[in-house]
Coordinates of C-alpha atoms in Angstrom, one line a residue:
M1 CA -0.3 -0.1 -0.3
K2 CA 3.2 2.4 1.2
N3 CA 4.4 1.6 -2.3
L4 CA 1.1 2.8 -4.3
K5 CA 0.7 5.7 -2.5
R6 CA 4.3 6.4 -3.4
Q7 CA 3.7 6.1 -7.1
W8 CA 0.7 7.5 -7.5
K9 CA 2.4 11.0 -5.7
F10 CA 5.0 10.6 -8.8
I11 CA 2.0 10.0 -11.2
V12 CA 0.4 13.3 -9.7
V13 CA 3.2 15.2 -9.7
L14 CA 3.6 14.9 -13.0
I15 CA 0.1 15.7 -14.3
A16 CA 0.4 18.7 -12.0
G17 CA 3.7 19.8 -14.1
A18 CA 0.9 18.4 -17.6
V19 CA -2.0 20.3 -16.5
G20 CA 0.4 23.7 -15.0
L21 CA 2.5 23.8 -18.9
I22 CA -1.1 23.6 -20.5
S23 CA -2.4 26.5 -18.4
Q24 CA 0.9 28.7 -18.4
F25 CA 1.8 28.5 -22.3
A26 CA -1.8 26.9 -24.0
L27 CA -4.0 29.2 -22.1
H28 CA -1.7 32.1 -20.9
S29 CA -2.8 31.9 -18.1
K30 CA -3.0 35.2 -15.9
S31 CA -2.6 36.0 -12.3
L32 CA -5.7 34.8 -10.3
F33 CA -4.4 37.2 -7.5
S34 CA -1.0 38.4 -5.6
I35 CA 0.1 38.5 -2.3
G36 CA 3.3 41.3 -1.8
N37 CA 5.8 41.0 -5.0
L38 CA 4.5 37.3 -5.6
Q39 CA 1.8 36.6 -8.6
F40 CA -0.2 33.6 -8.2
P41 CA -1.6 32.5 -11.8
V42 CA -3.7 29.3 -12.3
H43 CA -0.4 26.8 -13.2
A44 CA 1.8 28.6 -9.8
I45 CA -2.2 27.5 -8.0
I46 CA -2.1 24.3 -8.7
I47 CA 2.0 23.7 -8.6
D48 CA 2.1 25.2 -5.3
I49 CA -0.8 23.2 -3.8
I50 CA 0.6 19.9 -4.9
G51 CA 4.2 21.3 -3.6
I52 CA 2.6 22.1 -0.1
L53 CA 0.1 18.6 -0.1
M54 CA 3.7 16.8 -0.7
A55 CA 5.7 18.9 1.6
I56 CA 3.3 18.3 4.4
S57 CA 3.0 14.5 3.7
L58 CA 6.9 14.2 4.0
L59 CA 7.3 16.1 7.0
L60 CA 4.7 13.7 8.5
E61 CA 7.0 10.8 7.7
I62 CA 9.9 12.7 8.6
F63 CA 7.6 12.7 12.1
H64 CA 7.3 8.8 12.1
D65 CA 11.0 7.9 11.8
W66 CA 12.1 10.7 14.3
K67 CA 10.4 8.8 17.1
T68 CA 11.8 5.1 15.4
G69 CA 14.9 6.8 15.7
R70 CA 15.7 7.4 12.0
Y71 CA 17.4 10.9 10.6
G72 CA 16.5 11.0 6.8
V73 CA 17.5 13.3 4.2
D74 CA 13.7 13.8 3.6
I75 CA 14.4 17.5 5.4
L76 CA 15.9 19.1 3.0
A77 CA 13.9 18.1 0.5
V78 CA 10.6 19.7 2.4
I79 CA 13.2 22.9 3.1
A80 CA 13.5 23.1 -0.5
V81 CA 10.1 22.8 -1.7
V82 CA 8.9 25.7 0.2
S83 CA 11.7 28.4 -0.1
T84 CA 11.0 28.0 -3.8
I85 CA 7.1 28.9 -2.5
L86 CA 8.0 31.5 -1.4
I87 CA 10.1 33.3 -3.7
G88 CA 8.0 32.0 -6.2
D89 CA 10.0 30.0 -8.8
V90 CA 6.9 27.2 -9.7
W91 CA 8.9 25.5 -12.0
A92 CA 11.9 25.1 -9.5
E93 CA 9.6 23.7 -6.9
W94 CA 7.8 21.5 -9.9
M95 CA 11.8 20.2 -10.8
I96 CA 12.1 19.0 -7.6
L97 CA 8.9 17.6 -6.3
V98 CA 9.1 15.5 -9.3
M99 CA 12.7 14.3 -8.4
M100 CA 11.8 13.5 -5.0
T101 CA 8.5 11.2 -5.7
G102 CA 10.3 9.2 -8.9
G103 CA 13.7 9.0 -6.4
E104 CA 10.6 7.4 -4.4
T105 CA 9.1 5.7 -6.8
L106 CA 12.3 3.8 -8.2
E107 CA 13.8 2.9 -4.2
D108 CA 10.5 1.1 -4.5
Y109 CA 11.0 -0.6 -7.4
A110 CA 13.7 -1.6 -6.3
T111 CA 12.7 -3.3 -3.3
G112 CA 11.2 -5.6 -5.8
Q113 CA 7.9 -8.5 -4.4
A114 CA 8.3 -7.8 -0.9
N115 CA 5.6 -9.5 1.5
K116 CA 4.4 -12.7 0.1
E117 CA 6.6 -14.7 2.3
L118 CA 3.4 -17.1 3.6
R119 CA 2.1 -17.2 0.6
A120 CA 3.7 -21.0 -0.4
L121 CA 3.3 -22.2 3.7
L122 CA -0.1 -21.6 4.0
D123 CA -0.9 -23.4 0.3
K124 CA 0.9 -26.0 1.8
T125 CA -1.3 -26.4 5.1
P126 CA -3.7 -29.5 5.3
R127 CA -7.2 -28.3 4.9
I128 CA -9.2 -31.2 4.8
A129 CA -9.0 -34.5 6.8
N130 CA -10.7 -38.2 7.1
K131 CA -11.6 -38.2 10.2
L132 CA -13.6 -42.0 11.4
V133 CA -16.9 -42.2 12.6
D134 CA -17.7 -45.2 14.4
G135 CA -15.7 -46.9 10.9
K136 CA -16.4 -45.1 8.5
I137 CA -14.3 -42.4 7.1
T138 CA -15.8 -38.3 6.9
E139 CA -13.9 -36.0 5.3
V140 CA -14.2 -32.7 7.5
K141 CA -12.6 -29.5 8.3
V142 CA -8.6 -30.0 9.9
D143 CA -9.8 -26.2 11.8
D144 CA -12.9 -29.1 13.3
L145 CA -11.1 -31.5 14.4
Q146 CA -11.1 -31.6 17.9
V147 CA -8.4 -33.6 20.5
G148 CA -9.8 -37.0 21.1
D149 CA -10.4 -37.7 17.0
T150 CA -9.5 -40.2 15.0
V151 CA -8.3 -39.6 11.9
L152 CA -7.2 -41.6 8.8
I153 CA -4.4 -40.5 7.2
K154 CA -3.4 -42.8 4.0
P155 CA 0.1 -43.6 1.6
G156 CA 1.6 -41.1 0.7
Q157 CA -1.0 -37.9 3.0
Q158 CA 0.5 -35.1 5.0
V159 CA -0.7 -35.5 8.6
P160 CA -3.0 -33.2 9.1
V161 CA -2.7 -32.1 13.0
D162 CA -0.2 -33.2 15.7
G163 CA -1.9 -36.8 17.1
Q164 CA -0.7 -40.6 18.0
I165 CA -0.7 -43.4 16.4
V166 CA -3.1 -46.0 17.6
K167 CA -3.2 -48.7 14.6
G168 CA -0.9 -49.1 11.9
T169 CA 3.2 -48.9 11.2
S170 CA 4.4 -46.8 8.9
S171 CA 7.7 -44.5 7.5
F172 CA 6.7 -41.1 8.3
D173 CA 9.2 -38.5 6.1
Q174 CA 9.4 -35.2 8.2
S175 CA 12.7 -33.8 6.3
S176 CA 10.8 -30.1 5.5
L177 CA 9.7 -30.1 9.4
T178 CA 12.9 -31.8 11.5
G179 CA 15.3 -31.9 8.4
E180 CA 16.3 -35.8 8.9
S181 CA 17.5 -37.0 5.6
V182 CA 15.5 -40.4 6.5
P183 CA 12.1 -41.4 7.0
V184 CA 10.9 -42.2 10.5
T185 CA 9.1 -45.3 10.9
K186 CA 5.8 -44.3 13.5
N187 CA 4.5 -47.4 15.1
P188 CA 1.1 -47.8 17.8
G189 CA 1.3 -44.8 20.1
D190 CA 4.3 -43.3 18.4
E191 CA 3.5 -38.9 18.3
L192 CA 2.9 -37.7 14.3
M193 CA 3.5 -34.5 14.5
S194 CA 1.6 -32.4 11.5
G195 CA 3.4 -31.0 8.1
S196 CA 4.3 -35.0 8.2
V197 CA 3.8 -37.4 5.0
N198 CA 2.8 -40.8 5.0
G199 CA 4.8 -43.1 3.8
D200 CA 3.1 -46.5 2.2
V201 CA 0.5 -47.3 4.7
A202 CA -2.6 -46.3 6.1
V203 CA -2.4 -46.1 9.4
E204 CA -5.0 -44.2 11.9
M205 CA -4.3 -41.6 14.8
K206 CA -5.7 -40.0 18.0
V207 CA -5.7 -35.9 17.5
T208 CA -3.9 -34.8 20.7
K209 CA -3.6 -30.8 19.3
A210 CA -6.2 -28.9 17.4
A211 CA -5.0 -27.3 14.6
K212 CA -4.2 -23.8 15.9
D213 CA -1.5 -25.5 18.1
S214 CA -0.1 -28.3 16.4
E215 CA 3.8 -28.3 14.8
Y216 CA 3.4 -27.0 11.0
Q217 CA 1.0 -24.6 12.1
S218 CA 3.4 -23.1 15.4
I219 CA 5.9 -22.7 12.0
V220 CA 3.5 -20.5 10.0
A221 CA 2.9 -17.9 13.7
L222 CA 7.1 -18.2 13.8
V223 CA 7.3 -16.7 10.3
K224 CA 4.4 -14.5 11.3
S225 CA 6.1 -13.8 14.3
S226 CA 9.5 -13.3 12.7
Q227 CA 8.1 -11.0 10.3
A228 CA 6.6 -8.5 12.9
Q229 CA 10.2 -7.7 14.8
P230 CA 12.1 -7.2 11.7
A231 CA 15.6 -6.6 12.2
K232 CA 16.6 -2.6 12.8
F233 CA 18.8 -1.5 10.0
V234 CA 20.1 1.7 8.5
K235 CA 19.5 3.0 4.7
M236 CA 23.2 3.7 3.2
A237 CA 22.2 7.6 2.4
D238 CA 20.3 7.6 5.7
R239 CA 24.1 7.3 7.1
Y240 CA 24.8 10.3 4.6
A241 CA 21.7 12.4 5.8
I242 CA 23.1 14.3 9.0
P243 CA 26.2 15.5 8.0
F244 CA 24.7 16.5 4.9
T245 CA 22.0 18.6 6.0
V246 CA 24.7 20.1 8.3
I247 CA 26.9 21.3 6.0
S248 CA 24.0 22.6 3.5
L249 CA 22.0 24.6 5.5
I250 CA 25.4 26.3 7.1
I251 CA 25.8 27.2 3.9
G252 CA 22.3 28.2 3.0
G253 CA 22.3 30.3 6.4
V254 CA 25.3 31.8 5.7
A255 CA 24.0 32.7 2.1
W256 CA 21.2 35.0 3.5
A257 CA 23.5 36.6 6.3
V258 CA 25.7 37.9 4.1
S259 CA 23.5 38.6 1.7
G260 CA 20.7 39.7 4.0
D261 CA 18.0 37.9 0.8
A262 CA 15.8 34.9 1.6
T263 CA 16.4 34.3 -2.0
R264 CA 19.8 33.8 -1.5
F265 CA 18.7 30.7 0.7
A266 CA 16.4 29.4 -1.3
E267 CA 18.8 29.0 -4.5
V268 CA 20.9 27.5 -2.3
M269 CA 18.0 24.6 -1.1
V270 CA 16.8 23.9 -4.4
V271 CA 20.6 23.0 -5.0
A272 CA 21.0 21.2 -2.3
S273 CA 17.8 19.5 -2.7
P274 CA 18.7 15.1 -1.8
C275 CA 17.7 14.1 -5.2
P276 CA 21.0 12.7 -6.4
L277 CA 21.2 11.5 -2.4
L278 CA 18.2 9.9 -2.7
I279 CA 19.1 8.7 -6.1
A280 CA 21.9 6.5 -6.9
A281 CA 21.3 4.0 -3.9
P282 CA 18.4 2.6 -5.6
V283 CA 20.3 3.1 -8.9
A284 CA 22.6 0.9 -7.7
L285 CA 20.9 -1.0 -6.2
V286 CA 18.0 -1.6 -9.1
S287 CA 21.7 -2.8 -11.1
G288 CA 23.1 -5.1 -9.0
M289 CA 19.6 -7.1 -8.4
S290 CA 19.5 -6.7 -12.5
S291 CA 23.5 -8.4 -12.2
M292 CA 21.8 -11.3 -9.4
S293 CA 19.1 -11.3 -11.8
A294 CA 21.9 -13.0 -14.5
H295 CA 22.7 -14.8 -12.2
H296 CA 20.3 -17.0 -11.6
I297 CA 19.8 -15.1 -8.1
I298 CA 16.7 -13.0 -7.6
V299 CA 16.6 -10.5 -4.8
K300 CA 13.7 -9.4 -3.4
S301 CA 14.7 -5.8 -2.1
G302 CA 17.4 -4.0 -2.4
P303 CA 18.2 -3.1 1.6
T304 CA 18.7 -7.3 1.1
L305 CA 22.4 -6.3 -0.6
E306 CA 22.7 -3.8 2.0
K307 CA 22.9 -6.7 4.9
L308 CA 24.8 -8.6 2.5
A309 CA 27.6 -6.7 1.4
R310 CA 28.5 -6.4 5.3
A311 CA 27.4 -9.7 6.4
K312 CA 29.8 -11.5 9.3
T313 CA 27.9 -14.5 9.7
S314 CA 26.4 -17.5 7.0
A315 CA 24.6 -20.2 8.6
F316 CA 23.6 -23.7 6.5
D317 CA 20.7 -26.0 6.7
K318 CA 22.1 -29.3 6.1
T319 CA 19.9 -31.6 3.9
G320 CA 18.9 -30.5 0.5
T321 CA 21.3 -27.2 1.0
L322 CA 24.8 -28.6 1.8
T323 CA 23.7 -32.5 0.8
E324 CA 21.7 -33.1 -2.2
N325 CA 18.7 -34.9 0.1
Q326 CA 20.4 -37.5 -1.3
L327 CA 21.7 -41.2 0.4
I328 CA 24.8 -42.5 -0.8
V329 CA 26.6 -46.0 -0.1
D330 CA 29.1 -44.9 3.0
Q331 CA 30.8 -48.1 4.2
V332 CA 30.2 -51.9 3.2
V333 CA 30.5 -54.1 6.7
T334 CA 30.7 -57.5 6.1
D335 CA 30.8 -60.3 9.6
D336 CA 31.3 -64.0 7.6
K337 CA 34.5 -64.1 5.4
S338 CA 31.9 -66.2 2.8
F339 CA 31.3 -62.8 1.4
D340 CA 33.2 -60.2 0.0
Q341 CA 31.8 -56.6 0.5
K342 CA 30.7 -56.0 -3.6
E343 CA 28.7 -59.7 -3.1
L344 CA 26.8 -58.3 0.5
Q345 CA 25.8 -54.4 -1.5
S346 CA 24.8 -57.0 -4.7
L347 CA 22.6 -59.1 -2.5
A348 CA 21.3 -56.9 -0.4
A349 CA 21.0 -53.9 -3.9
S350 CA 18.7 -56.9 -5.4
V351 CA 16.4 -57.6 -2.8
E352 CA 15.2 -54.4 -2.2
Q353 CA 14.7 -53.3 -6.0
Q354 CA 10.8 -53.7 -6.1
S355 CA 11.4 -51.1 -2.8
S356 CA 10.3 -47.2 -3.0
H357 CA 12.0 -47.0 0.9
V358 CA 14.7 -44.1 0.4
I359 CA 17.1 -45.9 1.6
A360 CA 15.6 -49.3 -0.6
S361 CA 16.2 -46.9 -4.1
S362 CA 19.3 -44.9 -2.5
L363 CA 21.4 -48.3 -2.0
V364 CA 19.9 -50.4 -5.9
K365 CA 20.9 -46.6 -7.2
A366 CA 24.5 -46.1 -5.5
T367 CA 25.0 -50.4 -7.3
D368 CA 26.1 -51.2 -10.3
K369 CA 23.0 -52.2 -12.6
D370 CA 24.9 -55.9 -13.8
L371 CA 25.4 -56.8 -10.0
I372 CA 21.9 -56.4 -9.6
H373 CA 20.0 -59.6 -9.5
P374 CA 15.9 -61.0 -10.3
V375 CA 14.2 -61.7 -7.1
T376 CA 11.9 -64.7 -6.2
N377 CA 9.7 -65.0 -3.0
L378 CA 9.9 -61.3 -2.3
K379 CA 8.2 -60.6 0.6
E380 CA 8.2 -57.2 2.5
T381 CA 7.5 -57.5 6.3
T382 CA 5.9 -53.7 7.7
A383 CA 8.5 -50.7 9.2
Q384 CA 11.0 -54.1 9.6
G385 CA 12.0 -55.3 6.0
V386 CA 12.5 -57.0 2.9
E387 CA 13.4 -60.7 2.2
G388 CA 13.9 -62.8 -0.6
D389 CA 15.9 -65.4 -2.5
V390 CA 18.7 -64.3 -4.4
D391 CA 21.0 -67.2 -6.9
G392 CA 19.8 -69.6 -4.3
K393 CA 20.5 -67.9 -1.2
H394 CA 17.8 -66.8 1.4
V395 CA 18.6 -62.7 2.0
K396 CA 16.8 -61.0 4.2
V397 CA 17.4 -56.9 4.4
G398 CA 16.0 -54.4 6.9
K399 CA 16.2 -53.4 10.9
L400 CA 18.8 -55.7 13.3
S401 CA 15.9 -57.0 14.8
F402 CA 14.1 -57.7 11.5
V403 CA 17.1 -59.4 10.1
A404 CA 19.3 -60.6 12.9
P405 CA 17.9 -61.1 16.1
G406 CA 20.5 -61.3 19.1
H407 CA 22.5 -59.0 17.5
E408 CA 21.1 -56.1 18.8
K409 CA 23.9 -54.5 20.9
L410 CA 25.7 -53.7 17.7
N411 CA 26.7 -49.9 17.9
V412 CA 26.5 -48.2 14.7
T413 CA 25.7 -44.6 14.7
S414 CA 25.2 -43.9 11.0
T415 CA 21.8 -44.9 8.8
A416 CA 22.3 -48.2 8.2
V417 CA 20.4 -51.6 6.4
Y418 CA 21.5 -54.9 8.1
V419 CA 22.0 -58.1 5.5
S420 CA 21.8 -62.2 7.0
V421 CA 22.5 -64.7 4.4
D422 CA 20.3 -68.2 4.8
G423 CA 19.7 -67.0 8.3
K424 CA 23.1 -65.9 9.2
F425 CA 24.1 -62.5 9.7
A426 CA 26.1 -61.4 6.7
G427 CA 26.8 -58.0 7.4
Y428 CA 25.6 -53.8 7.5
I429 CA 25.0 -51.2 4.8
T430 CA 25.6 -47.7 5.8
L431 CA 24.7 -44.8 3.7
K432 CA 25.3 -41.3 4.0
D433 CA 23.9 -37.8 2.6
K434 CA 25.2 -36.8 -0.3
M435 CA 27.0 -33.7 -0.2
R436 CA 26.8 -30.8 -3.1
P437 CA 30.1 -31.1 -4.5
E438 CA 30.4 -27.1 -4.5
S439 CA 29.7 -27.2 -0.7
P440 CA 33.3 -27.3 0.9
K441 CA 34.5 -24.4 -2.0
T442 CA 31.8 -22.5 -1.4
I443 CA 32.5 -23.0 2.4
E444 CA 36.2 -21.8 1.9
R445 CA 35.1 -19.0 -0.6
L446 CA 33.0 -17.5 1.8
R447 CA 36.0 -17.5 4.8
R448 CA 37.3 -15.4 1.4
Q449 CA 34.9 -13.4 1.3
G450 CA 34.6 -12.0 4.8
A451 CA 33.0 -14.2 6.8
E452 CA 34.1 -15.0 10.6
D453 CA 31.7 -17.2 11.0
I454 CA 30.2 -20.1 9.9
M455 CA 27.7 -22.7 11.3
M456 CA 25.3 -25.4 10.1
L457 CA 21.6 -25.6 11.6
T458 CA 19.9 -28.6 11.4
G459 CA 17.6 -30.7 13.5
D460 CA 19.5 -34.4 12.1
H461 CA 20.9 -36.1 14.3
K462 CA 24.6 -35.2 15.9
Q463 CA 26.9 -38.1 14.7
V464 CA 25.0 -37.7 10.9
A465 CA 25.4 -33.8 10.9
E466 CA 28.6 -33.6 12.6
K467 CA 30.3 -36.1 9.3
V468 CA 29.0 -33.9 6.8
A469 CA 30.0 -30.3 8.9
K470 CA 33.8 -32.1 8.7
E471 CA 33.0 -33.0 5.1
A472 CA 32.4 -29.4 4.2
G473 CA 34.7 -27.9 6.2
I474 CA 32.1 -26.5 9.2
T475 CA 33.1 -26.3 12.7
D476 CA 30.4 -24.7 14.6
V477 CA 27.8 -27.6 14.3
R478 CA 24.5 -27.2 15.8
S479 CA 22.1 -30.1 15.8
E480 CA 18.9 -31.5 16.5
L481 CA 17.1 -28.6 16.1
L482 CA 13.4 -27.4 16.3
P483 CA 12.5 -24.6 13.8
S484 CA 12.0 -22.1 17.3
Q485 CA 15.5 -23.2 18.6
K486 CA 16.9 -22.3 15.0
I487 CA 15.3 -19.1 14.9
Q488 CA 17.0 -18.6 18.8
A489 CA 20.5 -19.6 17.6
I490 CA 20.4 -16.6 15.1
K491 CA 19.3 -14.5 17.8
D492 CA 22.0 -15.6 20.1
V493 CA 24.9 -14.2 17.2
P494 CA 26.7 -11.6 19.3
K495 CA 26.1 -7.7 17.8
H496 CA 29.6 -7.8 16.6
L497 CA 28.9 -10.8 14.2
R498 CA 26.2 -9.6 12.6
P499 CA 24.3 -9.2 9.4
V500 CA 23.3 -13.0 10.0
V501 CA 22.8 -15.2 6.5
I502 CA 21.1 -17.8 6.6
T503 CA 20.6 -20.5 3.0
G504 CA 18.2 -23.4 3.5
D505 CA 15.0 -25.0 1.5
G506 CA 13.0 -26.8 3.6
V507 CA 9.5 -25.3 5.2
N508 CA 11.0 -25.9 9.2
D509 CA 14.0 -23.6 7.5
A510 CA 11.0 -20.5 6.8
P511 CA 11.0 -19.1 10.1
S512 CA 14.6 -18.8 10.2
L513 CA 15.0 -17.2 6.9
T514 CA 12.9 -14.6 8.0
A515 CA 14.7 -14.3 11.4
A516 CA 17.5 -13.7 9.6
D517 CA 19.1 -10.9 8.3
V518 CA 19.2 -11.5 5.2
G519 CA 17.7 -15.4 4.2
I520 CA 18.6 -17.0 0.7
A521 CA 16.4 -20.1 -0.4
M522 CA 18.0 -23.3 -2.8
G523 CA 14.2 -22.3 -5.2
A524 CA 15.4 -24.4 -7.6
K525 CA 12.9 -27.0 -7.8
G526 CA 9.9 -24.4 -7.5
A527 CA 8.6 -22.0 -5.1
T528 CA 8.7 -23.6 -1.8
A529 CA 7.7 -22.1 2.0
A530 CA 11.3 -21.3 2.0
S531 CA 11.7 -19.4 -0.8
E532 CA 8.5 -17.6 -0.5
S533 CA 10.0 -16.5 3.2
A534 CA 13.3 -15.8 1.7
D535 CA 15.4 -12.7 1.0
A536 CA 16.8 -13.8 -2.1
V537 CA 16.1 -17.4 -4.1
I538 CA 18.9 -19.0 -5.6
M539 CA 16.5 -20.8 -8.7
V540 CA 19.2 -23.1 -9.9
N541 CA 20.3 -26.5 -8.2
D542 CA 24.2 -24.8 -6.9
I543 CA 24.9 -23.7 -3.5
S544 CA 27.8 -21.3 -4.8
K545 CA 26.1 -19.1 -6.0
V546 CA 25.8 -17.7 -2.3
N547 CA 29.5 -16.5 -3.0
D548 CA 28.3 -15.1 -6.1
A549 CA 25.5 -13.0 -4.2
V550 CA 28.3 -12.1 -1.9
A551 CA 30.2 -10.7 -4.7
I552 CA 27.4 -8.7 -6.3
S553 CA 26.3 -7.2 -3.1
K554 CA 29.9 -5.9 -2.4
H555 CA 30.1 -4.7 -5.5
T556 CA 26.7 -2.7 -5.7
M557 CA 27.7 -1.2 -2.2
K558 CA 31.2 -0.2 -3.2
V559 CA 30.2 1.3 -6.2
A560 CA 27.1 3.1 -4.6
N561 CA 28.8 4.4 -2.2
I562 CA 30.9 5.5 -4.2
D563 CA 27.9 7.3 -6.4
V564 CA 26.3 8.7 -3.0
L565 CA 30.0 10.4 -2.3
T566 CA 30.2 11.7 -5.3
A567 CA 26.8 13.1 -5.7
I568 CA 27.1 15.1 -1.9
G569 CA 30.9 16.3 -3.3
V570 CA 29.6 17.8 -6.6
V571 CA 25.9 19.4 -4.3
I572 CA 28.2 21.0 -2.0
I573 CA 30.2 23.0 -5.3
I574 CA 27.1 24.1 -6.9
E575 CA 26.1 25.3 -3.2
L576 CA 28.8 27.1 -3.0
I577 CA 28.9 28.7 -6.5
A578 CA 24.4 29.5 -5.2
F579 CA 26.2 31.2 -2.2
T580 CA 27.0 33.7 -4.4
G581 CA 24.2 34.5 -6.1
V582 CA 25.5 33.7 -9.8
I583 CA 22.1 30.9 -9.7
P584 CA 19.1 31.3 -9.9
A585 CA 16.8 28.8 -8.3
F586 CA 15.8 27.8 -11.7
W587 CA 19.1 27.0 -13.2
G588 CA 20.1 25.4 -9.2
A589 CA 17.2 22.9 -10.3
I590 CA 18.5 22.5 -14.0
L591 CA 22.0 22.1 -12.6
Q592 CA 20.5 19.4 -10.2
E593 CA 19.4 17.2 -12.7
V594 CA 22.7 17.3 -14.1
V595 CA 23.7 15.9 -11.0
D596 CA 21.0 13.6 -11.4
M597 CA 22.4 12.1 -14.7
I598 CA 26.2 11.8 -13.7
T599 CA 24.5 9.9 -10.5
I600 CA 22.7 7.4 -12.8
S601 CA 25.4 7.0 -15.0
L602 CA 28.0 6.5 -12.1
G603 CA 24.9 4.4 -10.6
L604 CA 24.6 1.6 -13.4
L605 CA 28.2 0.6 -12.9
A606 CA 26.6 -1.8 -10.5
K607 CA 26.1 -4.0 -13.3
T608 CA 29.9 -4.4 -13.9
K609 CA 31.5 -7.9 -13.0
P610 CA 32.9 -7.9 -9.8
S611 CA 36.6 -8.4 -9.1
D612 CA 37.8 -12.1 -8.2
K613 CA 38.2 -10.8 -4.9
Q614 CA 35.3 -10.3 -4.4
F615 CA 33.7 -13.6 -5.4
G616 CA 36.2 -14.9 -2.5
L617 CA 38.6 -16.7 -5.3
E618 CA 41.9 -14.7 -4.8
E619 CA 43.7 -15.8 -0.7
K620 CA 43.0 -12.5 1.5

């Protein structure tokens, strides 16, 4: 709504100028009345009314900013508008209004399409549940479920609310909620979280929490809470506002005092209009955002580039971010000298080839096709494992208690499947998350780009998380975290290590992406809750784009700072010339346009390629 209001201001100013021109030149408007030496023709009245309304609107915004502790350069714009009204220089006034509202409109364009953070998350929220009443299925709204109701969750369905299994055993994919890369087997009596996805077997669940109190909805609430309490951030132009305003007012005040003519003050104020300062950063940011887009990175707002350029801490989710959300074979350990590693993997993969379980499909995918043989007498025991005959041998693959009772003391901390052949324990195969090949290099380059702390925030188990972190080159590991704990970890980052950037991809990452100073989502697989909650979205399946985002941001802000300082320097020089009285207000406004063109030209340099050092390709 605020962006729309600013656009209308710009349109109204342009219309007022067009009407004023028609009135003055086509209709030869005459003065309706005069006050002293001031004449008030129709076009002057029109533009003065718009100028007064704009000045009042700007004063209200300035007052609001002051209450929140922000001090900008807008006060100079108000002084310039009022000054031109008082000395009767209508077109100088209009030029200031054009650049003032035009700069705001450009800034709004640079901020892109923000405020859509919850759309995907809310669209994915379960709305209908299969309630069991006297053994019959009745479809009801999720919000109408009450504690104690019994719900049927069919294969592939999302759990609508938190509950407890009362009948059936199945595996549930909780990766988008907890970050666990492997589905978790749930038996009668086990708790289910809303938002997790059922596997291959229908189960009955007793509702333990109403929809508004369930896990999935609590994530939505966390996102809303994080949005309602955004991190404080001072825009770059505002950091220069106070010294520039003070210098300009001193020059104008001395000019008035020396000349004894208030017009001289107005002439300096017209030149001192902060339009170049207001335009410099947005033009550079628009250029930087365009450069980001060319590198397959969508940035939703200009301030994101400012914060990303100064980031001191980078945090990463594990599953689907540092890893590819795919398991690969880590170790094949044999317990029987009759089988070597290759044969053990061959037998296990042959039995698992018809299973849709993620561990089974990962094992089959990691095994040479020539080693996968036909299987007969295949039988699957729900949530336990599979068995069948391969090359005349009876092979069982699955949980240790199913495959080889009596070997339960075997301590394997990794994700593993166990194998027995003809009733004798033969060994086990461990699997691990497949690291993105570019992840270690990305972490190394981030350190070269100025990251002082890099941490992993994941809901997965400690042993799994630490293995991935070690391979990626991360020493600060936080594991087994719920979404609220991820947010707390971000809040606990000390001030000297901020801003904080976090990269993730799951539903459980949405709140932390919103809570961080900058949230980056891996959005190559389409719109997700994470990408909708993020400040930037990487549109290709390549985490090294985080390095590109940092490099482009640093380059953009370097260009923007040079642009702003150049604009300030040129404006102050023109102010000193206006001090002598040789620049009338109208020509002062024209000179402002020249400075604006210089500012825009410099800002466009942000589209040029960053240096290798900014990309993290050079040693420090």
